[in-house]
Coordinates of C-alpha atoms in Angstrom, one line a residue:
M1 CA 108.6 63.5 116.1
D2 CA 109.6 65.0 112.8
D3 CA 106.0 65.0 111.4
I4 CA 104.5 67.1 114.2
D5 CA 102.9 70.3 112.8
T6 CA 103.4 72.8 115.6
P7 CA 101.1 75.5 114.1
L8 CA 98.4 72.9 113.6
L9 CA 98.7 71.9 117.2
M10 CA 98.0 75.5 118.3
A11 CA 94.8 75.8 116.1
G12 CA 91.2 74.9 116.9
G13 CA 90.4 74.2 113.3
R14 CA 92.1 73.4 110.0
L15 CA 91.1 74.8 106.6
E16 CA 92.3 73.0 103.5
I17 CA 92.1 75.0 100.2
D18 CA 92.5 73.1 97.0
L19 CA 94.0 75.5 94.4
G20 CA 93.8 72.7 91.8
A21 CA 90.1 72.5 92.2
L22 CA 89.8 76.3 91.9
A23 CA 91.8 76.2 88.7
D24 CA 89.6 73.3 87.4
N25 CA 86.5 75.2 88.2
F26 CA 87.8 78.1 86.1
R27 CA 88.7 75.9 83.2
S28 CA 85.3 74.3 83.3
I29 CA 83.6 77.7 83.2
A30 CA 85.8 78.9 80.4
A31 CA 85.0 75.8 78.3
R32 CA 81.3 76.3 79.0
V33 CA 81.1 79.9 77.8
A34 CA 83.6 79.8 74.9
P35 CA 84.0 81.7 72.6
A36 CA 83.3 84.2 75.4
R37 CA 86.1 84.7 77.9
A38 CA 86.0 83.9 81.6
A39 CA 87.2 86.4 84.1
A40 CA 87.7 85.8 87.9
V41 CA 86.3 87.8 90.8
V42 CA 88.9 87.7 93.6
K43 CA 87.4 90.4 95.9
A44 CA 87.0 90.0 99.6
N45 CA 90.4 88.4 99.9
G46 CA 89.5 85.8 97.2
Y47 CA 86.2 85.1 98.8
G48 CA 88.0 84.5 102.1
L49 CA 90.5 82.0 100.8
G50 CA 93.5 84.3 100.1
A51 CA 93.4 86.7 97.1
T52 CA 97.0 86.4 96.0
R53 CA 97.1 82.6 96.2
A54 CA 93.8 82.4 94.3
A55 CA 94.8 85.0 91.7
A56 CA 98.0 83.3 91.0
A57 CA 96.4 79.8 90.6
L58 CA 93.7 81.3 88.3
A59 CA 96.3 83.1 86.2
E60 CA 98.2 79.8 85.9
A61 CA 95.0 78.3 84.6
G62 CA 94.8 80.9 81.9
C63 CA 92.7 83.7 83.4
R64 CA 93.7 87.2 82.3
D65 CA 90.7 89.3 83.5
F66 CA 90.3 89.9 87.2
F67 CA 87.9 91.9 89.3
V68 CA 88.0 93.2 92.9
A69 CA 85.7 95.6 94.8
H70 CA 88.1 98.3 96.1
L71 CA 91.3 99.8 94.9
A72 CA 93.2 98.7 98.1
E73 CA 92.3 95.1 97.1
A74 CA 93.6 95.7 93.6
L75 CA 96.9 97.1 94.8
A76 CA 97.4 94.2 97.1
V77 CA 96.8 91.5 94.4
R78 CA 98.5 93.2 91.4
A79 CA 101.9 91.6 92.0
A80 CA 100.4 88.2 91.9
L81 CA 99.2 88.6 88.3
P82 CA 101.1 88.4 85.0
G83 CA 101.9 91.6 83.1
D84 CA 99.3 90.9 80.5
A85 CA 96.4 90.5 83.0
T86 CA 93.7 93.2 83.4
L87 CA 92.6 94.1 86.9
A88 CA 89.5 96.1 87.5
V89 CA 87.9 97.8 90.5
L90 CA 84.1 97.1 90.6
N91 CA 83.1 99.9 93.0
G92 CA 84.9 102.5 91.0
L93 CA 87.1 105.2 92.7
P94 CA 86.5 107.7 95.4
S95 CA 87.6 111.2 94.7
G96 CA 91.4 111.4 95.0
A97 CA 92.1 107.8 94.2
E98 CA 92.4 108.3 90.5
R99 CA 96.1 108.9 90.3
P100 CA 97.3 105.9 92.3
C101 CA 94.9 103.8 90.2
A102 CA 96.3 105.1 86.9
D103 CA 99.9 104.9 88.1
A104 CA 99.3 101.1 89.0
G105 CA 97.7 100.4 85.6
I106 CA 94.5 99.3 87.2
V107 CA 91.2 99.9 85.4
P108 CA 88.2 101.5 87.2
V109 CA 84.6 100.5 86.7
L110 CA 82.9 103.8 86.2
N111 CA 79.5 103.7 88.0
S112 CA 78.5 107.3 87.8
V113 CA 79.0 110.3 85.5
E114 CA 80.9 111.9 88.4
Q115 CA 83.4 109.1 88.5
A116 CA 83.7 109.3 84.7
M117 CA 84.5 113.0 84.7
R118 CA 87.2 112.6 87.4
W119 CA 88.8 109.8 85.4
R120 CA 88.7 111.9 82.2
D121 CA 90.3 114.8 84.0
T122 CA 93.1 112.5 85.3
A123 CA 93.7 111.3 81.7
A124 CA 93.9 115.0 80.6
A125 CA 96.3 115.8 83.5
L126 CA 98.6 112.9 82.6
G127 CA 98.5 113.6 78.9
H128 CA 97.6 110.1 77.8
A129 CA 94.5 108.0 77.4
L130 CA 93.2 105.9 80.4
P131 CA 91.0 102.9 79.6
A132 CA 87.9 102.3 81.8
I133 CA 84.9 100.0 82.1
V134 CA 81.4 101.5 82.2
Q135 CA 78.7 99.9 84.3
V136 CA 75.1 100.5 83.4
D137 CA 72.2 99.7 85.8
S138 CA 70.0 97.1 84.0
G139 CA 67.5 96.7 86.8
M140 CA 69.3 95.8 90.0
S141 CA 69.4 99.5 91.3
R142 CA 72.7 98.9 93.1
L143 CA 75.6 100.3 91.0
G144 CA 75.8 101.8 87.5
M145 CA 74.6 104.6 85.3
T146 CA 71.2 104.9 83.9
V147 CA 70.8 104.4 80.1
E148 CA 70.3 108.2 79.8
E149 CA 73.5 108.9 81.7
A150 CA 75.5 106.3 79.7
A151 CA 74.1 108.0 76.4
M152 CA 75.3 111.4 77.7
L153 CA 78.7 110.0 78.4
A154 CA 79.0 108.3 75.0
A155 CA 78.1 111.6 73.3
D156 CA 80.7 113.6 75.3
A157 CA 83.7 114.0 73.0
S158 CA 85.9 115.3 75.9
F159 CA 85.3 111.9 77.6
T160 CA 85.6 109.5 74.6
A161 CA 88.7 111.2 73.4
R162 CA 90.6 110.5 76.6
V163 CA 88.9 107.4 78.0
P164 CA 88.8 104.3 75.8
V165 CA 85.8 102.2 77.1
T166 CA 87.1 98.7 76.9
L167 CA 84.1 96.9 78.5
V168 CA 80.4 97.7 79.2
M169 CA 79.0 95.7 82.1
S170 CA 76.0 95.2 84.3
H171 CA 75.0 92.7 86.9
L172 CA 72.2 90.1 87.1
A173 CA 70.1 90.3 90.3
C174 CA 68.3 86.9 89.9
A175 CA 70.7 84.7 87.9
D176 CA 70.7 82.1 90.6
T177 CA 67.0 81.5 89.8
P178 CA 67.3 80.5 86.1
D179 CA 63.6 81.0 85.2
H180 CA 63.1 84.3 87.0
P181 CA 61.6 86.9 84.5
A182 CA 64.0 89.6 85.6
N183 CA 66.9 87.8 83.9
A184 CA 65.5 88.4 80.3
A185 CA 64.4 91.9 81.2
Q186 CA 67.9 92.8 82.4
R187 CA 69.5 91.2 79.4
D188 CA 67.3 93.3 77.0
R189 CA 68.0 96.5 78.9
F190 CA 71.7 95.7 78.8
I191 CA 71.8 95.1 75.1
A192 CA 70.3 98.5 74.5
A193 CA 72.7 100.3 76.8
A194 CA 75.8 98.5 75.6
A195 CA 75.0 99.6 72.0
L196 CA 76.0 103.1 73.0
F197 CA 79.6 101.9 73.1
P198 CA 79.8 99.6 70.1
Q199 CA 83.6 99.3 70.3
A200 CA 83.6 97.8 73.8
R201 CA 83.3 94.3 74.9
R202 CA 80.2 93.4 76.9
S203 CA 79.8 91.5 80.2
L204 CA 76.6 90.6 82.1
A205 CA 76.9 87.1 83.6
N206 CA 78.0 86.4 87.1
S207 CA 78.3 82.8 88.5
G208 CA 74.6 82.2 88.0
G209 CA 74.7 83.8 84.6
V210 CA 77.3 81.4 83.5
F211 CA 74.8 78.6 83.6
L212 CA 72.1 80.6 81.8
P213 CA 71.8 80.2 78.0
A214 CA 74.6 81.6 75.8
A215 CA 72.6 84.7 75.0
Y216 CA 73.6 85.9 78.5
H217 CA 77.4 85.3 78.1
F218 CA 78.3 88.1 75.6
D219 CA 82.1 88.6 75.5
L220 CA 83.1 88.1 79.1
V221 CA 81.5 86.4 82.1
R222 CA 82.5 87.2 85.7
P223 CA 82.2 84.2 87.9
G224 CA 82.8 84.6 91.6
V225 CA 81.5 82.1 94.1
A226 CA 81.3 79.2 91.6
L227 CA 85.1 79.3 91.3
Y228 CA 85.4 78.7 95.0
G229 CA 83.0 75.7 94.9
G230 CA 79.7 77.4 95.8
A231 CA 76.5 76.3 93.9
P232 CA 75.9 78.9 91.1
N233 CA 72.1 78.4 91.2
D234 CA 69.3 76.7 92.9
R235 CA 68.8 73.9 90.5
G236 CA 70.1 70.3 90.8
A237 CA 73.5 69.2 91.8
N238 CA 76.3 71.7 92.1
P239 CA 78.5 71.3 89.0
M240 CA 81.6 72.9 90.7
R241 CA 84.3 71.0 92.4
P242 CA 84.6 71.7 96.2
V243 CA 87.6 73.9 97.0
I244 CA 87.7 73.8 100.7
R245 CA 87.6 71.3 103.6
L246 CA 87.0 72.5 107.1
D247 CA 87.6 70.4 110.2
A248 CA 87.5 71.3 113.9
R249 CA 89.4 69.8 116.8
V250 CA 87.6 68.1 119.8
I251 CA 88.6 69.8 123.0
Q252 CA 86.7 67.7 125.5
C253 CA 84.0 64.9 125.7
R254 CA 81.6 64.5 128.6
S255 CA 78.4 62.7 129.5
I256 CA 75.3 64.5 130.9
G257 CA 72.0 63.3 132.3
A258 CA 68.3 64.0 131.6
G259 CA 67.4 67.5 132.2
D260 CA 71.0 68.9 132.0
G261 CA 71.4 72.0 129.8
V262 CA 74.1 72.8 127.4
G263 CA 75.7 76.2 126.5
Y264 CA 74.6 79.8 126.9
G265 CA 70.9 80.1 127.8
L266 CA 70.8 76.4 128.2
S267 CA 68.9 76.2 125.0
F268 CA 69.5 72.5 124.7
A269 CA 68.4 70.1 127.4
A270 CA 69.2 66.4 127.4
T271 CA 66.1 64.1 127.4
G272 CA 68.2 61.2 128.7
E273 CA 71.9 60.2 129.1
T274 CA 73.7 62.2 126.3
R275 CA 77.3 62.4 125.4
I276 CA 78.6 65.9 124.4
A277 CA 81.8 66.9 122.5
T278 CA 83.1 70.4 122.5
I279 CA 85.0 71.6 119.4
G280 CA 87.4 74.6 119.3
V281 CA 85.8 76.8 116.8
G282 CA 82.9 79.3 117.0
Y283 CA 81.4 82.5 115.6
A284 CA 84.7 84.3 115.8
D285 CA 85.9 81.7 113.2
G286 CA 83.0 82.5 110.8
L287 CA 80.5 79.8 112.0
P288 CA 77.2 81.7 112.5
R289 CA 75.3 81.7 115.8
T290 CA 72.3 80.6 113.7
L291 CA 73.8 77.1 113.5
G292 CA 72.9 76.6 117.1
N293 CA 70.5 73.6 117.5
R294 CA 70.3 73.4 113.7
G295 CA 73.7 72.6 112.2
A296 CA 75.9 69.6 112.6
A297 CA 79.4 68.2 112.3
W298 CA 80.3 64.7 110.9
F299 CA 82.6 62.0 112.1
N300 CA 83.2 58.6 110.3
G301 CA 80.0 59.2 108.3
V302 CA 77.8 60.0 111.3
R303 CA 76.0 63.3 111.7
L304 CA 76.7 65.0 115.0
P305 CA 74.0 67.6 115.7
I306 CA 75.0 71.0 117.3
A307 CA 73.6 71.0 120.8
G308 CA 72.9 74.5 122.1
R309 CA 74.2 77.8 121.0
V310 CA 77.3 78.5 119.0
S311 CA 79.8 80.4 121.2
M312 CA 82.6 82.7 120.2
D313 CA 85.3 80.0 120.4
S314 CA 83.5 76.7 120.8
I315 CA 80.5 74.6 119.7
T316 CA 79.0 71.6 121.5
L317 CA 77.9 68.5 119.6
D318 CA 75.6 65.7 120.6
I319 CA 77.8 62.6 119.9
S320 CA 75.4 60.1 121.4
A321 CA 75.0 58.4 117.9
L322 CA 78.7 57.2 118.0
P323 CA 79.9 54.2 119.9
D324 CA 81.2 55.1 123.4
G325 CA 84.8 56.1 123.1
A326 CA 84.8 56.5 119.3
L327 CA 85.6 60.2 119.6
A328 CA 88.1 61.7 122.0
A329 CA 89.9 65.0 122.7
G330 CA 92.3 65.7 119.9
D331 CA 90.2 64.1 117.1
W332 CA 88.9 66.1 114.2
V333 CA 85.3 66.4 113.1
E334 CA 84.2 67.5 109.6
L335 CA 82.3 70.8 109.2
I336 CA 82.7 71.2 105.4
G337 CA 83.8 68.3 103.3
P338 CA 82.6 65.0 101.7
H339 CA 79.6 64.6 104.1
Q340 CA 78.5 68.3 104.4
A341 CA 79.0 70.6 101.4
L342 CA 79.6 74.3 101.8
D343 CA 76.1 75.0 100.7
D344 CA 74.7 72.5 103.2
L345 CA 76.3 74.4 106.1
A346 CA 75.1 77.7 104.7
R347 CA 71.6 76.3 104.4
D348 CA 71.5 75.1 108.1
A349 CA 72.8 78.6 109.1
G350 CA 70.0 80.3 107.1
T351 CA 72.5 82.1 104.9
I352 CA 74.4 81.7 101.6
S353 CA 77.8 80.2 100.7
Y354 CA 79.2 83.6 100.0
E355 CA 78.8 84.7 103.6
I356 CA 80.3 81.5 105.0
L357 CA 83.4 81.7 102.7
T358 CA 84.0 85.4 103.3
S359 CA 83.6 85.0 107.1
L360 CA 86.2 82.2 107.6
G361 CA 88.4 83.5 110.3
H362 CA 92.2 84.0 110.6
R363 CA 92.6 81.4 113.4
Y364 CA 92.3 78.3 111.3
H365 CA 95.4 76.5 110.3
R366 CA 95.3 77.0 106.6
T367 CA 96.9 74.6 104.0
Y368 CA 97.0 75.2 100.4
R369 CA 97.0 72.2 98.0
N370 CA 97.4 72.1 94.2
G371 CA 95.4 69.0 93.1
D372 CA 97.4 66.0 94.1
L373 CA 100.5 68.0 95.0
K374 CA 101.6 68.1 98.6
G375 CA 100.0 70.8 100.7
Q376 CA 101.8 74.0 101.8
A377 CA 100.9 75.8 105.1
E378 CA 100.0 79.4 104.9
G379 CA 103.1 81.6 105.1
A380 CA 105.4 78.7 104.3

C-alpha cells in the first residue's frame, strides 16, 4: 500500500513533535514579558527534541537570542539560525576553545575571572573587540562570579577595553516555587551586581521566572522547558501548549492467572485472571525504571497501569479494564498525550519533565509537525 510508513513499522514507539506549538509557546512568553525580550534555550539537543529543528522554528517565530550549554552544541546549531541571531554558551569555554568560538561569532558566558582573562587575551591576539556575557552568582552556588570578582572585572581597563559586556545574567534556583523567599533575595543581589556593568542588558528569569512578577524580567528572559511544553512552576494548570505526543506499539497480549508474576523480579503478581499487554519501549528509550508498578499508558480513554518493572526494551501493562479483544498486537497506546501530560508521566516516575524530555531515545520514529501542516519524518 502507498501509505505504509516503513520506518514506522520498524519502531517500537512514535514521537510527534509539534513545532507550531513550540513557536506558539515562544510567542506567548514574548507577549507576557514585553517590553523585555524572550530568548530560547536550545541546549541538550533542544531538550531532546532536535536542536536545529527547534531553533529554526523559534527563529521563524521571531526569537533572536539563543543559549546552549557547550560550544559543540553552538557550532552544531549555528547554521540553523539567521545571521542577526545571537548564540551564547552558558557553561563558558574551556581553555583552548576561545579561538573557534570567536571565529564562529559565538558569545561565551564568562563564569569566572579566569575565563574572562582568556577571552580578553583572545581579543588582544585577534586585534578586535569580542563581546561576552558575564554571569554572576546571585545565590545558587552553581556558576558565575561573586560580586567581588565581577567588581574587579568591571574595574579592569584591560578587560573592558577589549570585551564589551553585552549582558549580565544570573539564574534563579527556586523560580518554580513562586513564593519562595530565595527569589526576592536573588533578585536583589543580582540588581546590585548588574549595576557594575551599567551599559549591559540584564537577564535573570528562566522558565519559572517568566511567570514571576515583571520585576524579575529585566531586559531578557531565558525560557527553556516551558517552550517545550513543560510546566514552568508548581502552581495551577500548565499555561503552555503541549509540544510532544508519545505512543508505543503493542507487541503481544496474553492472559495470566492468579498468582502469576510479571517481569523481572516478578514484582507484580496477578490476584485473579489478568490480561497483560507488552509494549515495545523501555528504559533504553528514556522511560525510567521508576515507572514500574506506578506509571500507566492510556487507550481509548482508559488508564492501563504498568504491571511489573520497566525493562530495557519493553513494558508490561495491565489491560484488564478494557473489553476483551479491544487491544491487540500492532495497536498503539498513549504514554504522553491528551490523557497523560508530560508532567504527569514525570510525576509518576518521581522525576521532572526536563529529565523525561532530554532522555527520549533515538529509537522512536520521530515526526515533526508545524501546527496543522502535514508532518515530516525525521531525516525526510
